[in-house]
PDB file with SEQRES, HELIX, SHEET and CRYST1 records, atoms N, CA, C and O in Angstrom:
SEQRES   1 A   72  UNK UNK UNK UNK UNK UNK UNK UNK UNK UNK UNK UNK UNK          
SEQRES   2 A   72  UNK UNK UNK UNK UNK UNK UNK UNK UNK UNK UNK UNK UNK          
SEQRES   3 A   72  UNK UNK UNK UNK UNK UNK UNK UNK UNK UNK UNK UNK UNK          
SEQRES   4 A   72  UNK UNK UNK UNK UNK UNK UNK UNK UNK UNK UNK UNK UNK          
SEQRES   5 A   72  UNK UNK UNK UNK UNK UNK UNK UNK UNK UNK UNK UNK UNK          
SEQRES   6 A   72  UNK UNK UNK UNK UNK UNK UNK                                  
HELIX    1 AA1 UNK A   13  UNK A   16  1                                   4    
HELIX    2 AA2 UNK A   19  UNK A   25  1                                   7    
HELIX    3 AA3 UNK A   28  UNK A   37  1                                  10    
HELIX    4 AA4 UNK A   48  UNK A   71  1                                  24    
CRYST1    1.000    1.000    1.000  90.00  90.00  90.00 P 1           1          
ATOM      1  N   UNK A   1      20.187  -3.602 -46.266  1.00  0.00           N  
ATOM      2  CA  UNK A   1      19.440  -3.187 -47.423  1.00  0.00           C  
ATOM      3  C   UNK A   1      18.472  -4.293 -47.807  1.00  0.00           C  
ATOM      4  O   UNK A   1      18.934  -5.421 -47.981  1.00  0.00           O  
ATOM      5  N   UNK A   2      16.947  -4.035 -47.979  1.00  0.00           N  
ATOM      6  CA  UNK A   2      16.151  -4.804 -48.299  1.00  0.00           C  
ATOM      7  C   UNK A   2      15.939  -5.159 -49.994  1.00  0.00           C  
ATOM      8  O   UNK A   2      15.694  -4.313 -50.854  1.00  0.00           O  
ATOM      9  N   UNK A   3      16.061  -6.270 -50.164  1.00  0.00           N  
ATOM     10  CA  UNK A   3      16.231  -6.686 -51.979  1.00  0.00           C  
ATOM     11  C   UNK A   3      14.585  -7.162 -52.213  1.00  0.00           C  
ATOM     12  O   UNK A   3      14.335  -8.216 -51.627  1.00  0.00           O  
ATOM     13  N   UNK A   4      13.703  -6.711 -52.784  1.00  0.00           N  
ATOM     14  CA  UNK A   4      12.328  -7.317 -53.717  1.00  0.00           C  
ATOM     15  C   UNK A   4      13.048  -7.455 -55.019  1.00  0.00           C  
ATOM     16  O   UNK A   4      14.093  -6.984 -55.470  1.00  0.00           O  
ATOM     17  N   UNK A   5      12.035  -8.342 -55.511  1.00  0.00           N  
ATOM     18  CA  UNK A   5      12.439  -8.924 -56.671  1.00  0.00           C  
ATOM     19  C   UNK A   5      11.834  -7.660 -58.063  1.00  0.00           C  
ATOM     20  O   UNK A   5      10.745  -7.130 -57.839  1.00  0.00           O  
ATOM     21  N   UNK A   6      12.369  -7.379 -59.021  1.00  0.00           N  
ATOM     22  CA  UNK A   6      11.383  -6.599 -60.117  1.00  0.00           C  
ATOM     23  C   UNK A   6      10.526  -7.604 -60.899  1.00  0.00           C  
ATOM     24  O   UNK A   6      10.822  -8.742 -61.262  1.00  0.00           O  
ATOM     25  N   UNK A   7       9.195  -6.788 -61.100  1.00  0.00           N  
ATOM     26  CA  UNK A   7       8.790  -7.219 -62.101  1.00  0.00           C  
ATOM     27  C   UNK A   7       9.413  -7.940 -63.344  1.00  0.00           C  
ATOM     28  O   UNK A   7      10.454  -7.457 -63.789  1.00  0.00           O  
ATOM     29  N   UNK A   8       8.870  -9.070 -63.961  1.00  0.00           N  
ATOM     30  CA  UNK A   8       9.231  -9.399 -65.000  1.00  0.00           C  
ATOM     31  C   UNK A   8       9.445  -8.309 -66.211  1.00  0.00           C  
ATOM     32  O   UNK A   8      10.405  -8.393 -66.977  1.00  0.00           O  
ATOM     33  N   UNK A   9       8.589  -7.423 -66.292  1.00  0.00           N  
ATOM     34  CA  UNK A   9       8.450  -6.193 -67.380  1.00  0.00           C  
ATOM     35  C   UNK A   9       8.926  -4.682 -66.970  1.00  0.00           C  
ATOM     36  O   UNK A   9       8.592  -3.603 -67.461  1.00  0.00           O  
ATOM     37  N   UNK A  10       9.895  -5.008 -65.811  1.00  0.00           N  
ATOM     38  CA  UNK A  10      10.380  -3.795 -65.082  1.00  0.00           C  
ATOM     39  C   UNK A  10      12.009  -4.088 -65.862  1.00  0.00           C  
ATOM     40  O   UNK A  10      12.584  -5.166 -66.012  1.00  0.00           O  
ATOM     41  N   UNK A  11      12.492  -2.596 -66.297  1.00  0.00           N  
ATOM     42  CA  UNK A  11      13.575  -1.988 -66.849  1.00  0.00           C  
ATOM     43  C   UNK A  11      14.669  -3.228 -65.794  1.00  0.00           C  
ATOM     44  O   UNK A  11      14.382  -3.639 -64.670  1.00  0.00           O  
ATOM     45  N   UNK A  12      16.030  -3.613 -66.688  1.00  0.00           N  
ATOM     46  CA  UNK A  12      16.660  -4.367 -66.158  1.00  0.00           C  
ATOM     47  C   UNK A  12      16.076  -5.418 -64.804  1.00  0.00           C  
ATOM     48  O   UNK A  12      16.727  -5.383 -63.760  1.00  0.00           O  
ATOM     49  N   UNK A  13      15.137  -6.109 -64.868  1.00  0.00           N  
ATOM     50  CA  UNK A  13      14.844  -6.810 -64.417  1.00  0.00           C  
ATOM     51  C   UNK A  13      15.448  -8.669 -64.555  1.00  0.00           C  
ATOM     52  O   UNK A  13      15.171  -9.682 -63.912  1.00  0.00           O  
ATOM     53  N   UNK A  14      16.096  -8.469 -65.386  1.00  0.00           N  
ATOM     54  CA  UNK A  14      16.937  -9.745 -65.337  1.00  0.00           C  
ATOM     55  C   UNK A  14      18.294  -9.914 -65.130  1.00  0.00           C  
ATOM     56  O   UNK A  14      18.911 -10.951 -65.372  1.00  0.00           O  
ATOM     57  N   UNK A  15      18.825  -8.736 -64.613  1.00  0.00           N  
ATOM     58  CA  UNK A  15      19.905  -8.720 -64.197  1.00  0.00           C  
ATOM     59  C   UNK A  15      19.870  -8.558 -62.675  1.00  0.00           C  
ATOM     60  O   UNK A  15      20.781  -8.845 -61.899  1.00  0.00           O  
ATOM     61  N   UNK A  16      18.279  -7.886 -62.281  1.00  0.00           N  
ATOM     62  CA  UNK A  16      18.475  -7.957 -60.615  1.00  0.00           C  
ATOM     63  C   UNK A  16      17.848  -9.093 -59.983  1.00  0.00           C  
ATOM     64  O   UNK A  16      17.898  -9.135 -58.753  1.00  0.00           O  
ATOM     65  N   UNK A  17      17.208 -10.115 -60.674  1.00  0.00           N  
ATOM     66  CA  UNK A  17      16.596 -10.885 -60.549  1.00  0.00           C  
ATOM     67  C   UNK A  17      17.248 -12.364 -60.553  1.00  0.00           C  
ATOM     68  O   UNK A  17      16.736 -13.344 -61.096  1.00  0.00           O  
ATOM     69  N   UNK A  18      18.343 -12.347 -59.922  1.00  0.00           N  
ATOM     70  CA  UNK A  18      19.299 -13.602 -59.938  1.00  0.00           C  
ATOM     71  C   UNK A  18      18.540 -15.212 -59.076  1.00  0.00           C  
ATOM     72  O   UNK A  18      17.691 -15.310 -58.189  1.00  0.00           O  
ATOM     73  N   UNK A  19      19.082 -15.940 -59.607  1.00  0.00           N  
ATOM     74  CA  UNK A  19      18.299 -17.044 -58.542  1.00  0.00           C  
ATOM     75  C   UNK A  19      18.546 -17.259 -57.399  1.00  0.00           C  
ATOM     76  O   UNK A  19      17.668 -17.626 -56.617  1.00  0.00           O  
ATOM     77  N   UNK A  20      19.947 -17.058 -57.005  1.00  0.00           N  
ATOM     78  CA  UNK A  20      20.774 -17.269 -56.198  1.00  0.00           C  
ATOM     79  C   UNK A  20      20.114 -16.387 -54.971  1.00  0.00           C  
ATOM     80  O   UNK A  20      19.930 -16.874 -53.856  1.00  0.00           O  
ATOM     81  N   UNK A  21      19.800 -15.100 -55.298  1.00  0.00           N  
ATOM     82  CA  UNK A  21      18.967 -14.181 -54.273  1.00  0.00           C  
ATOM     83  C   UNK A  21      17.898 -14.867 -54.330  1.00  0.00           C  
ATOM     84  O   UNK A  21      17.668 -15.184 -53.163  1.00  0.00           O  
ATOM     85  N   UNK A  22      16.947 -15.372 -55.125  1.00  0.00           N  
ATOM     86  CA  UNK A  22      15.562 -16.139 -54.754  1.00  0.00           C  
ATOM     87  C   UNK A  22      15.659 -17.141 -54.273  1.00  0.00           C  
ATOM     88  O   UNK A  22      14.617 -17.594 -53.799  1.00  0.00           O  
ATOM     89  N   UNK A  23      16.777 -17.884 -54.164  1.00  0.00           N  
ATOM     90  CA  UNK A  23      16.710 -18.893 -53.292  1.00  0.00           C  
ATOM     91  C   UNK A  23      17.079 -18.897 -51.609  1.00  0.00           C  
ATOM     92  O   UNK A  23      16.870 -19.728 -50.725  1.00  0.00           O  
ATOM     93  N   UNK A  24      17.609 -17.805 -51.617  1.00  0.00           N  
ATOM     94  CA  UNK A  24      17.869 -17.124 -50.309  1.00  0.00           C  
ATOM     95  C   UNK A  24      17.198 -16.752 -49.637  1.00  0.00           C  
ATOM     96  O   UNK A  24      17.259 -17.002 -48.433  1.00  0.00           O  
ATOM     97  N   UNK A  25      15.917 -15.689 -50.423  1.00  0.00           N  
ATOM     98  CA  UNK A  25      14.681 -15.315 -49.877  1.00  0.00           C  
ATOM     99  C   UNK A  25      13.549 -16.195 -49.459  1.00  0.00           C  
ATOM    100  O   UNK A  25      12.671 -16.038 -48.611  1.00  0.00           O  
ATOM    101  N   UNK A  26      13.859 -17.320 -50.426  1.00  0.00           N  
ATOM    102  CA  UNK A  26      12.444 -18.159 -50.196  1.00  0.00           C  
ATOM    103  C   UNK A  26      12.442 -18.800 -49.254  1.00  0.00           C  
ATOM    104  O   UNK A  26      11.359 -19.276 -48.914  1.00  0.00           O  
ATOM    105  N   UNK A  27      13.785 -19.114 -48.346  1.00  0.00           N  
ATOM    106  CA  UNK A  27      13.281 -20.257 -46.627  1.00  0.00           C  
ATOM    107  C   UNK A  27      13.293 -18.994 -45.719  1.00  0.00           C  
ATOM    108  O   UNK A  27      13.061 -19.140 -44.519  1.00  0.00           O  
ATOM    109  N   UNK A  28      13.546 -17.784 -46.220  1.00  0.00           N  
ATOM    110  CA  UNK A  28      13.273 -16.665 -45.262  1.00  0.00           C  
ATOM    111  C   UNK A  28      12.105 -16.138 -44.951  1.00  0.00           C  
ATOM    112  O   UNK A  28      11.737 -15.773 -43.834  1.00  0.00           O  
ATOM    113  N   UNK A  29      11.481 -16.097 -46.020  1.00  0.00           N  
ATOM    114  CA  UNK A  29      10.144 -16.066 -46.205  1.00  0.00           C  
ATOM    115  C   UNK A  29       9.195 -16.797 -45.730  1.00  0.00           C  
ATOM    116  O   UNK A  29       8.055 -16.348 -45.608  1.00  0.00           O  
ATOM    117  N   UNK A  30       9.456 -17.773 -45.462  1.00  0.00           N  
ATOM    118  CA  UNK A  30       8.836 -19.254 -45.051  1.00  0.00           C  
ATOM    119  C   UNK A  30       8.844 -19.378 -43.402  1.00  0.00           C  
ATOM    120  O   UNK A  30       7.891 -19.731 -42.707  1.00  0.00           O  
ATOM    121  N   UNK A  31       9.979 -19.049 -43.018  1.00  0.00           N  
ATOM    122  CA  UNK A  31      10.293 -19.048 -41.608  1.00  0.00           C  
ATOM    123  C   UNK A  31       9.515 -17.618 -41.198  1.00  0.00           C  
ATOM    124  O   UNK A  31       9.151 -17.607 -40.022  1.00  0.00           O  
ATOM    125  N   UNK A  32       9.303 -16.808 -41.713  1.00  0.00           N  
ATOM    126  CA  UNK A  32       8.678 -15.592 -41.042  1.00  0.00           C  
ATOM    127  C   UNK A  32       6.931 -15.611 -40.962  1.00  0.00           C  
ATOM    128  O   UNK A  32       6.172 -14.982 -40.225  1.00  0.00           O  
ATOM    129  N   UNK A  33       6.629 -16.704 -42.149  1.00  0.00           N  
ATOM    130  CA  UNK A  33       5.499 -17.295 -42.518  1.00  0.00           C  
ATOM    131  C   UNK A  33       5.058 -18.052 -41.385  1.00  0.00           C  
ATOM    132  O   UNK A  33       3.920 -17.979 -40.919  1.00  0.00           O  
ATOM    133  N   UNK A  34       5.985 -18.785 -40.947  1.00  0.00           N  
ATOM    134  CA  UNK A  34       5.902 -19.682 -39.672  1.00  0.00           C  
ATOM    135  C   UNK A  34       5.554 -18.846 -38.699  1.00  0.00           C  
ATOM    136  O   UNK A  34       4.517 -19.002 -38.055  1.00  0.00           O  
ATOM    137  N   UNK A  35       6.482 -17.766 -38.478  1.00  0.00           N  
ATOM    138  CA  UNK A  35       6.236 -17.360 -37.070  1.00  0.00           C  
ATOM    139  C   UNK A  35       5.414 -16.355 -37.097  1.00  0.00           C  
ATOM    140  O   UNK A  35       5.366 -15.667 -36.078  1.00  0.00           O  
ATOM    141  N   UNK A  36       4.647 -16.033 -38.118  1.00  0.00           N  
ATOM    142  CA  UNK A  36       3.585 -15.163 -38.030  1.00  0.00           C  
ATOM    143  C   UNK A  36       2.306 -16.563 -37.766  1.00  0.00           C  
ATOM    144  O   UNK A  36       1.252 -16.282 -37.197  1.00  0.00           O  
ATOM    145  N   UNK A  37       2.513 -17.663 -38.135  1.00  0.00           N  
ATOM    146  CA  UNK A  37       1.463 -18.284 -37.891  1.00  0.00           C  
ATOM    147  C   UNK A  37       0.958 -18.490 -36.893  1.00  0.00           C  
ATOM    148  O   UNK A  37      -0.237 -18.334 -36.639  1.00  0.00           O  
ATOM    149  N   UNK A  38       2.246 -19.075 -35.806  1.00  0.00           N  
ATOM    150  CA  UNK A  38       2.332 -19.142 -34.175  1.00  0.00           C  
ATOM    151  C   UNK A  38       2.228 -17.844 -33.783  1.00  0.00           C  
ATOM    152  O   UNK A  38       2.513 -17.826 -32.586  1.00  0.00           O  
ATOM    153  N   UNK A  39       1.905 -16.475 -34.258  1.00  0.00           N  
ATOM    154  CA  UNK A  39       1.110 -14.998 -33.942  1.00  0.00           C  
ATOM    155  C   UNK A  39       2.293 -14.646 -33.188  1.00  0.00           C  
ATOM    156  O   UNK A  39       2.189 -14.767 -31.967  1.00  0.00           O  
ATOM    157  N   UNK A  40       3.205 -14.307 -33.573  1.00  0.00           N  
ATOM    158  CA  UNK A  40       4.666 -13.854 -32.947  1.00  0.00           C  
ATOM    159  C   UNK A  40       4.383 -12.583 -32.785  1.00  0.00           C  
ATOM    160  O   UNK A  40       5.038 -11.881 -32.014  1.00  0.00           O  
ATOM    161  N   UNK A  41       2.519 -11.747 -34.087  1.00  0.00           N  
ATOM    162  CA  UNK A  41       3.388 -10.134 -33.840  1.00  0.00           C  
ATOM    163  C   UNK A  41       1.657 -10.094 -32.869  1.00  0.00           C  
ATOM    164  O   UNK A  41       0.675  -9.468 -33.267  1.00  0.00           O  
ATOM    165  N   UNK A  42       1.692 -10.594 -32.104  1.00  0.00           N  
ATOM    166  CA  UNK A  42       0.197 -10.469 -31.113  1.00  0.00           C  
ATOM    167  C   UNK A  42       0.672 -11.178 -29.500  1.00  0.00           C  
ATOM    168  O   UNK A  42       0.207 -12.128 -28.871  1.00  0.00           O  
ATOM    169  N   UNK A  43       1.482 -10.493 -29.292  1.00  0.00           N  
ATOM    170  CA  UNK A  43       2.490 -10.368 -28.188  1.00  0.00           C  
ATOM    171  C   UNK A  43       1.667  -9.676 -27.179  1.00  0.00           C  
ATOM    172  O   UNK A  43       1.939  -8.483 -27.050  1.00  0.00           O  
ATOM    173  N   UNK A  44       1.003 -10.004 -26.654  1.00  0.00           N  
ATOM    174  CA  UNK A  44      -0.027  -8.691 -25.902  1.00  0.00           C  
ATOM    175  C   UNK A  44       0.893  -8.307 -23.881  1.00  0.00           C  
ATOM    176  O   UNK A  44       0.513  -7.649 -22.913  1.00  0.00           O  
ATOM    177  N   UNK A  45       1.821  -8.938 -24.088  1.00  0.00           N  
ATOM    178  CA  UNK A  45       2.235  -8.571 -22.629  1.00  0.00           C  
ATOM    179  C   UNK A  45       2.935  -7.285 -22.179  1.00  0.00           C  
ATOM    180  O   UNK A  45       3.540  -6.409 -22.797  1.00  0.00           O  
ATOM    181  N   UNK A  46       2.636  -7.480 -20.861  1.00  0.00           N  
ATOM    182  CA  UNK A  46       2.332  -6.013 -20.279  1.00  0.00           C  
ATOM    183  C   UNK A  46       3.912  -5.818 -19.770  1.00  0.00           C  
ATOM    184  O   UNK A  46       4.238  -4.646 -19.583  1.00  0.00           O  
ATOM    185  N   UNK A  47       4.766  -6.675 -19.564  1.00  0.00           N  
ATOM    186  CA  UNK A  47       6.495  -6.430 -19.123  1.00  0.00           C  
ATOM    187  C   UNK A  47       7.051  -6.812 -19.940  1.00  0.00           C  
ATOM    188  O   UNK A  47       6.559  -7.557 -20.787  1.00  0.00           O  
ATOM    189  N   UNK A  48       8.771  -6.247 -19.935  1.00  0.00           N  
ATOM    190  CA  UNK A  48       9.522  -7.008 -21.151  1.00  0.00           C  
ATOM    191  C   UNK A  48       9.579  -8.074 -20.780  1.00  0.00           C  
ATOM    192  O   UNK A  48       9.685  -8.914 -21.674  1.00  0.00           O  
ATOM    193  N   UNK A  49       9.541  -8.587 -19.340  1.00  0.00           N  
ATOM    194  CA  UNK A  49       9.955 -10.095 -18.982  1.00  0.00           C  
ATOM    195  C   UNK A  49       9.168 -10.725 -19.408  1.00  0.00           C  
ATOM    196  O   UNK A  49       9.324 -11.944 -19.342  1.00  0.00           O  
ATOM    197  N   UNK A  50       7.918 -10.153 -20.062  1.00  0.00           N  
ATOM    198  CA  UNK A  50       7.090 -11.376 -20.020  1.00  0.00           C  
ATOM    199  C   UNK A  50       6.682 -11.429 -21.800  1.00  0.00           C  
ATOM    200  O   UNK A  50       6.083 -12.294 -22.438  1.00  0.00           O  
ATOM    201  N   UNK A  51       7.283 -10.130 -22.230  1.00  0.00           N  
ATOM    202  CA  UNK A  51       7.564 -10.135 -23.842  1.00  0.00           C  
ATOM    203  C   UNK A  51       8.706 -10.877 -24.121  1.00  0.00           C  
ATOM    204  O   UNK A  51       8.718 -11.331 -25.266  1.00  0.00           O  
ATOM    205  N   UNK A  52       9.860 -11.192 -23.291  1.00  0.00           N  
ATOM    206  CA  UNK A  52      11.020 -11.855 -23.803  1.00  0.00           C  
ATOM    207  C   UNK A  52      10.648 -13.020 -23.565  1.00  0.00           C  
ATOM    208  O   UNK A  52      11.381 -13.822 -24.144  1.00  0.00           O  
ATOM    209  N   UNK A  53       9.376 -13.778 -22.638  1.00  0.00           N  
ATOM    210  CA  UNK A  53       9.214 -14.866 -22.142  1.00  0.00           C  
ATOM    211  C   UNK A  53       8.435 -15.482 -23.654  1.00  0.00           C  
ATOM    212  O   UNK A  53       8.700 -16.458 -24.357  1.00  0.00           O  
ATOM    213  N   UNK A  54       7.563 -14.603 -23.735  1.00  0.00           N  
ATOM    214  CA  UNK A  54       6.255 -15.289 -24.997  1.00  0.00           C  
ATOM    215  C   UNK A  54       7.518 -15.468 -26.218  1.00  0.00           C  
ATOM    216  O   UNK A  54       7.683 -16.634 -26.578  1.00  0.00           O  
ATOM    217  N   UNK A  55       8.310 -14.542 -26.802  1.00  0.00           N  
ATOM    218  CA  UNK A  55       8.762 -14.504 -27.881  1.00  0.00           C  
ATOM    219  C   UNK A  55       9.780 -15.837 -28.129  1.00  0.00           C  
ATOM    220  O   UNK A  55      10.227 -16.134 -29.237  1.00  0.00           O  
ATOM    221  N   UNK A  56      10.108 -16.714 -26.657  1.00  0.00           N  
ATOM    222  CA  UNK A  56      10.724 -17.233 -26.410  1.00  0.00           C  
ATOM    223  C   UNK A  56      10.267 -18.467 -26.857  1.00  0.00           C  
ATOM    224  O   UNK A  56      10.626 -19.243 -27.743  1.00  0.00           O  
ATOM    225  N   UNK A  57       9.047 -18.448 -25.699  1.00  0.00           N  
ATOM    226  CA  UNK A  57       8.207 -19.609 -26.541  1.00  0.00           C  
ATOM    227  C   UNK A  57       7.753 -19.979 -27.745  1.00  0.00           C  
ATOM    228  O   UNK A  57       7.754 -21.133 -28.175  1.00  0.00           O  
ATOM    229  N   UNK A  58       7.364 -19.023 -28.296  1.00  0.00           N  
ATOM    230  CA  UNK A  58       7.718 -18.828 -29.692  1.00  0.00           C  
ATOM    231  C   UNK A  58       8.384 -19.697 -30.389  1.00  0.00           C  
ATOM    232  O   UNK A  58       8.053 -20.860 -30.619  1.00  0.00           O  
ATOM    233  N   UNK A  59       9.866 -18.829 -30.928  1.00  0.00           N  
ATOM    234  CA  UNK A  59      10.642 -19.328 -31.036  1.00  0.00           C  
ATOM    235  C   UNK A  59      11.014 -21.183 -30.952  1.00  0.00           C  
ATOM    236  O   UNK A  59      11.330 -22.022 -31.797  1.00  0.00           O  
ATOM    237  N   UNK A  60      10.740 -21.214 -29.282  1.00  0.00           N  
ATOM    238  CA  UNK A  60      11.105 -22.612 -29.333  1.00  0.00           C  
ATOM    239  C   UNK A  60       9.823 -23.944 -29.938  1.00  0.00           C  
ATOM    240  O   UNK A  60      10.221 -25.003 -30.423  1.00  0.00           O  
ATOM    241  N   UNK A  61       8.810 -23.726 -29.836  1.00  0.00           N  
ATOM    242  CA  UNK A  61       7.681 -24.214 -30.557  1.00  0.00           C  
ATOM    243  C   UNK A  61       7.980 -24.054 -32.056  1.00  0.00           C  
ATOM    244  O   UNK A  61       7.422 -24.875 -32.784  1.00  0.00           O  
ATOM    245  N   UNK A  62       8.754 -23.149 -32.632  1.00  0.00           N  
ATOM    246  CA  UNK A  62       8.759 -23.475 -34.465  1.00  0.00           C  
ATOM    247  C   UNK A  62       9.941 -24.124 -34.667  1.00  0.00           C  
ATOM    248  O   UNK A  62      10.043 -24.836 -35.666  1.00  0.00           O  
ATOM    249  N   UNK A  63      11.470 -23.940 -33.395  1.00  0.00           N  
ATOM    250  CA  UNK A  63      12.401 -25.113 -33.118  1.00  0.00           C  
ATOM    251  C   UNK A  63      11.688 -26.718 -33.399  1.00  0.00           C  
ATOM    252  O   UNK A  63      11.743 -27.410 -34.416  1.00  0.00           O  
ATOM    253  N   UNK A  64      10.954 -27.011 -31.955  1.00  0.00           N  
ATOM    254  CA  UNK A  64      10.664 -28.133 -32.414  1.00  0.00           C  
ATOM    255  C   UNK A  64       9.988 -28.482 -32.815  1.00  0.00           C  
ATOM    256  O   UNK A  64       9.803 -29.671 -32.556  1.00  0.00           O  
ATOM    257  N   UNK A  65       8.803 -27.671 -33.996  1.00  0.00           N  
ATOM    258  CA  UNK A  65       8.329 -28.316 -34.871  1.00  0.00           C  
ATOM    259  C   UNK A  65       9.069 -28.447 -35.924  1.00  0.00           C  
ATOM    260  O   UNK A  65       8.807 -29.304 -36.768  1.00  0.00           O  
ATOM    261  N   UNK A  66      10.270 -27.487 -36.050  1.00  0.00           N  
ATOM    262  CA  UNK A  66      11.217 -28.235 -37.434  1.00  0.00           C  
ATOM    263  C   UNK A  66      12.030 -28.949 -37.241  1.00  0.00           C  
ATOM    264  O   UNK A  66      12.538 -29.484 -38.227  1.00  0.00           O  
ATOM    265  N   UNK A  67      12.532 -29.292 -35.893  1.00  0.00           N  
ATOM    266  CA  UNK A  67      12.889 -30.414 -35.650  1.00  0.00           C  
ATOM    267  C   UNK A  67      12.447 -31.694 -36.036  1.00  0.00           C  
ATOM    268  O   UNK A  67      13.047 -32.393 -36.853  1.00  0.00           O  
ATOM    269  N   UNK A  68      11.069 -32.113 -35.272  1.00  0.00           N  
ATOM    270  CA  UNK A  68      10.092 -32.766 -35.853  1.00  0.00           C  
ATOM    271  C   UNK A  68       9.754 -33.235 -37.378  1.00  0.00           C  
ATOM    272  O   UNK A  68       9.662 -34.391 -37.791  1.00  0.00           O  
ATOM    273  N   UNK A  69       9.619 -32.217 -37.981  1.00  0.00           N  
ATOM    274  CA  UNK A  69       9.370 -32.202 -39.519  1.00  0.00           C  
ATOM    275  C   UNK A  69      11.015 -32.699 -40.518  1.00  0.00           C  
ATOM    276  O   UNK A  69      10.912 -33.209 -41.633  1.00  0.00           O  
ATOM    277  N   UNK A  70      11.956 -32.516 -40.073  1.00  0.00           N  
ATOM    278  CA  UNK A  70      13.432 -32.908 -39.841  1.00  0.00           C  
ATOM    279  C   UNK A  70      13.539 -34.414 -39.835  1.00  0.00           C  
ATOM    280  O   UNK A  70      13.970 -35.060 -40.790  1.00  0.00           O  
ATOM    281  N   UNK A  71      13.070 -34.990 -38.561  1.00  0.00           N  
ATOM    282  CA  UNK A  71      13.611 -36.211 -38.093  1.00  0.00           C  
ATOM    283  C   UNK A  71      12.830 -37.100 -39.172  1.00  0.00           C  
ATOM    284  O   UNK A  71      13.484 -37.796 -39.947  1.00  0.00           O  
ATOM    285  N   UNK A  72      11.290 -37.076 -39.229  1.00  0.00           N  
ATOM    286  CA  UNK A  72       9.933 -37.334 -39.947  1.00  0.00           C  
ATOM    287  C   UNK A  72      10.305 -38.070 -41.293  1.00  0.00           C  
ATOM    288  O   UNK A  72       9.418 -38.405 -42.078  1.00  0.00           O  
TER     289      UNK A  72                                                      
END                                                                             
């Protein structure tokens, strides 16, 4: 089940609006931010082998740049 946050001026909005869920969302958000940056959804290959290959790389390029940003 997907959770958005309500409006501030939306009916019970401070009861669904816990922090605990916004703090959950926000490195999720961030990481998907990432991998849309490295163009995760512009996958243009023509086999799965070579869609499981790119997505791979992917993947491991936002590894070690948070690695990187980690050690730093």
């Amino acid at each position: 089940q997907l959770w958005t946050p309500y409006r501030p001026n939306m009916k019970y909005a401070d009861r669904h609006n816990s922090r605990q869920l916004k703090k959950i969302r926000c490195p999720i958000e961030s990481c998907f931010a990432n991998l849309r940056r490295l163009h995760v959804e512009e996958n243009t290959s023509r086999t799965l082998n070579g869609f499981q290959t790119r997505l791979e790389l992917i993947i491991l390029t936002y590894n070690l740049e948070h690695m990187k940003f980690m050690t730093n």
